[in-house]
Coordinates of C-alpha atoms in Angstrom, one line a residue:
X1 CA 23.3 -19.3 -3.0
X2 CA 25.8 -17.5 -1.8
X3 CA 24.6 -13.6 -3.4
X4 CA 21.8 -11.3 -3.8
X5 CA 21.9 -12.1 -7.5
X6 CA 21.8 -15.7 -7.0
X7 CA 19.1 -15.8 -4.9
X8 CA 17.4 -13.6 -6.8
X9 CA 17.7 -16.0 -9.8
X10 CA 16.6 -18.7 -8.1
X11 CA 13.1 -17.1 -6.4
X12 CA 12.2 -15.8 -10.2
X13 CA 12.7 -20.0 -11.7
X14 CA 10.6 -21.0 -8.5
X15 CA 7.9 -18.8 -10.3
X16 CA 8.8 -20.1 -13.6
X17 CA 10.1 -16.2 -15.0
X18 CA 12.0 -15.1 -17.8
X19 CA 14.3 -12.1 -16.3
X20 CA 12.1 -10.1 -18.9
X21 CA 8.6 -11.1 -17.5
X22 CA 9.7 -10.0 -14.1
X23 CA 11.3 -7.0 -14.7
X24 CA 8.0 -5.8 -16.5
X25 CA 6.7 -6.6 -13.3
X26 CA 8.8 -4.4 -11.4
X27 CA 9.2 -1.6 -14.2
X28 CA 12.9 -2.5 -14.7
X29 CA 13.9 -4.1 -18.1
X30 CA 15.4 -7.3 -19.1
X31 CA 19.0 -6.3 -19.0
X32 CA 18.7 -4.1 -15.5
X33 CA 16.8 -7.5 -14.6
X34 CA 20.3 -9.6 -15.5
X35 CA 22.4 -6.4 -13.9
X36 CA 20.9 -7.6 -10.4
X37 CA 21.1 -11.8 -11.0
X38 CA 24.8 -11.3 -11.7
X39 CA 25.7 -8.4 -8.9
X40 CA 27.1 -5.9 -10.9
X41 CA 24.5 -4.0 -9.4
X42 CA 22.0 -4.0 -6.3
X43 CA 18.8 -3.9 -6.1
X44 CA 16.4 -1.1 -4.7
X45 CA 14.2 -1.0 -2.1
X46 CA 11.5 -0.1 -4.5
X47 CA 12.3 -2.3 -6.7
X48 CA 12.2 -5.5 -4.0
X49 CA 9.0 -4.0 -2.8
X50 CA 7.7 -5.0 -6.5
X51 CA 8.6 -8.1 -6.6
X52 CA 7.4 -9.5 -3.2
X53 CA 4.0 -7.7 -5.1
X54 CA 4.8 -10.4 -7.3
X55 CA 5.6 -13.4 -4.8
X56 CA 9.0 -13.9 -4.7
X57 CA 10.4 -13.9 -0.8
X58 CA 12.4 -10.6 -0.9
X59 CA 14.2 -11.8 3.0
X60 CA 15.1 -14.7 1.6
X61 CA 16.8 -13.3 -1.1
X62 CA 18.3 -10.6 1.2
X63 CA 19.3 -12.5 3.4
X64 CA 19.4 -16.1 2.6
X65 CA 17.9 -17.2 5.7
X66 CA 14.3 -19.1 3.9
X67 CA 11.1 -19.1 7.2
X68 CA 8.9 -21.6 7.5
X69 CA 6.1 -20.2 4.7
X70 CA 6.4 -17.2 2.6
X71 CA 2.8 -16.3 4.8
X72 CA 5.3 -15.5 7.4
X73 CA 6.9 -12.7 5.9
X74 CA 5.1 -9.3 6.0
X75 CA 4.6 -7.2 3.2
X76 CA 7.5 -5.5 2.4
X77 CA 11.3 -5.1 2.9
X78 CA 12.7 -7.8 5.4
X79 CA 14.3 -5.9 9.3
X80 CA 17.5 -3.5 7.1
X81 CA 18.4 0.5 7.7
X82 CA 17.7 2.0 4.0
X83 CA 19.5 5.2 3.5
X84 CA 18.4 8.9 4.4
X85 CA 16.7 8.6 0.5
X86 CA 13.5 6.8 1.9
X87 CA 10.6 7.7 4.0
X88 CA 9.2 5.3 6.6
X89 CA 6.0 4.8 6.3
X90 CA 3.7 2.7 8.8
X91 CA 1.2 0.6 7.9
X92 CA -2.6 -0.5 9.3
X93 CA -4.9 -3.1 9.0
X94 CA -8.2 -1.4 8.7
X95 CA -9.8 -3.8 10.3
X96 CA -7.2 -4.2 13.6
X97 CA -7.0 -0.2 13.6
X98 CA -10.5 -0.3 15.4
X99 CA -9.4 2.7 17.8
X100 CA -11.7 6.3 18.2
X101 CA -10.1 9.0 17.1
X102 CA -7.4 10.3 13.8
X103 CA -4.6 9.3 16.1
X104 CA -3.1 5.9 15.0
X105 CA -0.5 6.3 18.0
X106 CA -1.2 3.1 20.0
X107 CA -2.3 0.9 17.6
X108 CA -0.6 -2.3 15.6
X109 CA 1.5 -2.0 13.1
X110 CA 1.5 -3.7 10.3
X111 CA 4.5 -3.4 9.0
X112 CA 7.1 -0.6 8.0
X113 CA 7.6 0.4 3.9
X114 CA 10.4 2.6 3.3
X115 CA 9.6 4.7 0.0
X116 CA 11.9 7.1 -1.6
X117 CA 11.6 10.6 -0.4
X118 CA 11.6 12.3 -3.8
X119 CA 8.9 10.0 -5.5
X120 CA 6.5 10.8 -2.8
X121 CA 6.9 14.5 -2.8
X122 CA 6.2 14.1 -6.7
X123 CA 3.0 13.1 -5.8
X124 CA 2.3 15.9 -3.6
X125 CA 3.0 13.8 -0.1
X126 CA 3.9 15.0 3.2
X127 CA 5.8 10.9 4.6
X128 CA 5.1 12.3 7.9
X129 CA 1.1 12.6 7.1
X130 CA 1.6 9.6 5.6
X131 CA -0.1 6.6 6.7
X132 CA -0.9 3.0 4.5
X133 CA -4.1 1.1 5.2
X134 CA -5.0 -2.6 4.4
X135 CA -8.2 -2.8 3.0
X136 CA -11.0 -4.9 3.3
X137 CA -14.0 -6.3 1.8
X138 CA -15.4 -5.7 -1.4
X139 CA -17.4 -1.5 -0.9
X140 CA -15.0 -0.6 -2.8
X141 CA -14.4 -2.7 -6.2
X142 CA -13.5 -1.8 -9.2
X143 CA -11.4 1.3 -7.3
X144 CA -9.3 -0.5 -4.6
X145 CA -9.7 -4.8 -4.1
X146 CA -9.9 -6.3 -0.4
X147 CA -6.2 -7.3 0.6
X148 CA -4.8 -4.0 -1.0
X149 CA -2.8 -2.0 0.7
X150 CA -3.5 2.0 -0.1
X151 CA -1.8 5.7 1.2
X152 CA -3.5 7.6 2.9
X153 CA -2.2 11.8 3.1
X154 CA -3.8 13.2 6.6
X155 CA -3.1 16.2 5.9
X156 CA -6.5 16.1 3.3
X157 CA -10.1 15.6 5.4
X158 CA -11.4 18.2 3.3
X159 CA -14.1 17.3 1.4
X160 CA -14.6 19.9 -1.4
X161 CA -12.7 18.0 -3.5
X162 CA -14.6 15.0 -4.2
X163 CA -12.4 11.6 -4.3
X164 CA -11.8 8.5 -2.4
X165 CA -11.4 8.9 1.6
X166 CA -11.1 7.3 4.9
X167 CA -13.6 8.0 7.6
X168 CA -13.8 6.6 11.0
X169 CA -18.1 6.9 11.1
X170 CA -19.6 5.6 14.6
X171 CA -16.4 4.3 15.9
X172 CA -15.3 2.5 12.7
X173 CA -12.7 2.8 10.0
X174 CA -14.3 3.0 6.9
X175 CA -13.1 3.9 2.9
X176 CA -15.4 5.4 0.6
X177 CA -15.7 7.8 -2.2
X178 CA -17.5 11.0 -0.8
X179 CA -19.4 13.6 -2.0
X180 CA -20.3 17.0 0.0
X181 CA -24.6 17.9 -0.9
X182 CA -25.7 21.4 -0.4
X183 CA -26.6 22.1 3.8
X184 CA -23.5 20.3 4.4
X185 CA -25.0 16.8 4.5
X186 CA -22.1 14.1 3.2
X187 CA -22.9 11.4 0.4
X188 CA -21.0 8.0 1.3
X189 CA -20.0 5.9 -2.1
X190 CA -18.9 2.7 -2.2
X191 CA -17.3 1.9 -6.2
X192 CA -19.1 -1.3 -6.1
X193 CA -22.6 -0.7 -7.3
X194 CA -24.0 -3.6 -5.3
X195 CA -24.1 -1.2 -2.1
X196 CA -26.0 1.5 -1.9
X197 CA -25.3 5.1 -1.0
X198 CA -25.6 6.4 2.3
X199 CA -25.8 10.2 2.9
X200 CA -24.9 11.4 6.5
X201 CA -26.8 14.9 7.6
X202 CA -26.1 17.2 8.9
X203 CA -27.2 16.7 12.2
X204 CA -25.7 13.5 12.0
X205 CA -22.2 15.3 11.1
X206 CA -21.2 14.4 14.9
X207 CA -20.7 10.9 14.3
X208 CA -18.3 10.8 10.8
X209 CA -14.8 12.6 10.4
X210 CA -12.9 12.5 7.2
X211 CA -9.2 11.1 9.1
X212 CA -7.6 11.1 5.0
X213 CA -7.9 11.5 1.3
X214 CA -6.7 7.5 0.0
X215 CA -3.7 8.6 -3.0
X216 CA -1.3 5.9 -3.4
X217 CA -2.9 2.3 -4.6
X218 CA -0.9 -1.1 -3.3
X219 CA -2.3 -4.1 -5.1
X220 CA -2.1 -6.7 -7.7
X221 CA -2.5 -6.1 -11.3
X222 CA -5.7 -8.6 -12.0

């Protein structure tokens, strides 16, 4: 195929989806999907990000170059230069990101996703304070699944506002629901009921650092 629209149609047919079905996965109408496939409209970055999550080889769609396997394609967009209306967010694998402290500088970046700056602002997020983390394990099943990505706001580190936080506990990065208890203790809760809650006593707080609040989940619909 010699056009983005043609390759997009080819990928849709490879997955056995109708224009309506693929459009639903990306949050657009059948008509918009048709316009993309006939090259009457250029697809946007957030649309392509949604397609990647649905199994579309977005690298092939944009470049015509298909890697040997889809596993070789990193999450999100290939190496293109989005417009100024998009903000880059570095995405880290929580297992690979094992350094001490709240800084992610020097950590291996899994990939970089570009999000519409206006949409981040609508969610109250400052792109400069946002990192993406890949969830590992099943301790947060019901809220976050193994392999999901979550956007973390590093400016929100006060557990007085209960929620799901990225923490550094004894040198290990973990994602837990956090509640502050009377006397300054913290209650770390796994949403998977098979895991017992953990209490961090005030005298043990030196081993714990809250790195940011988990705000947006990116994952498959099941």
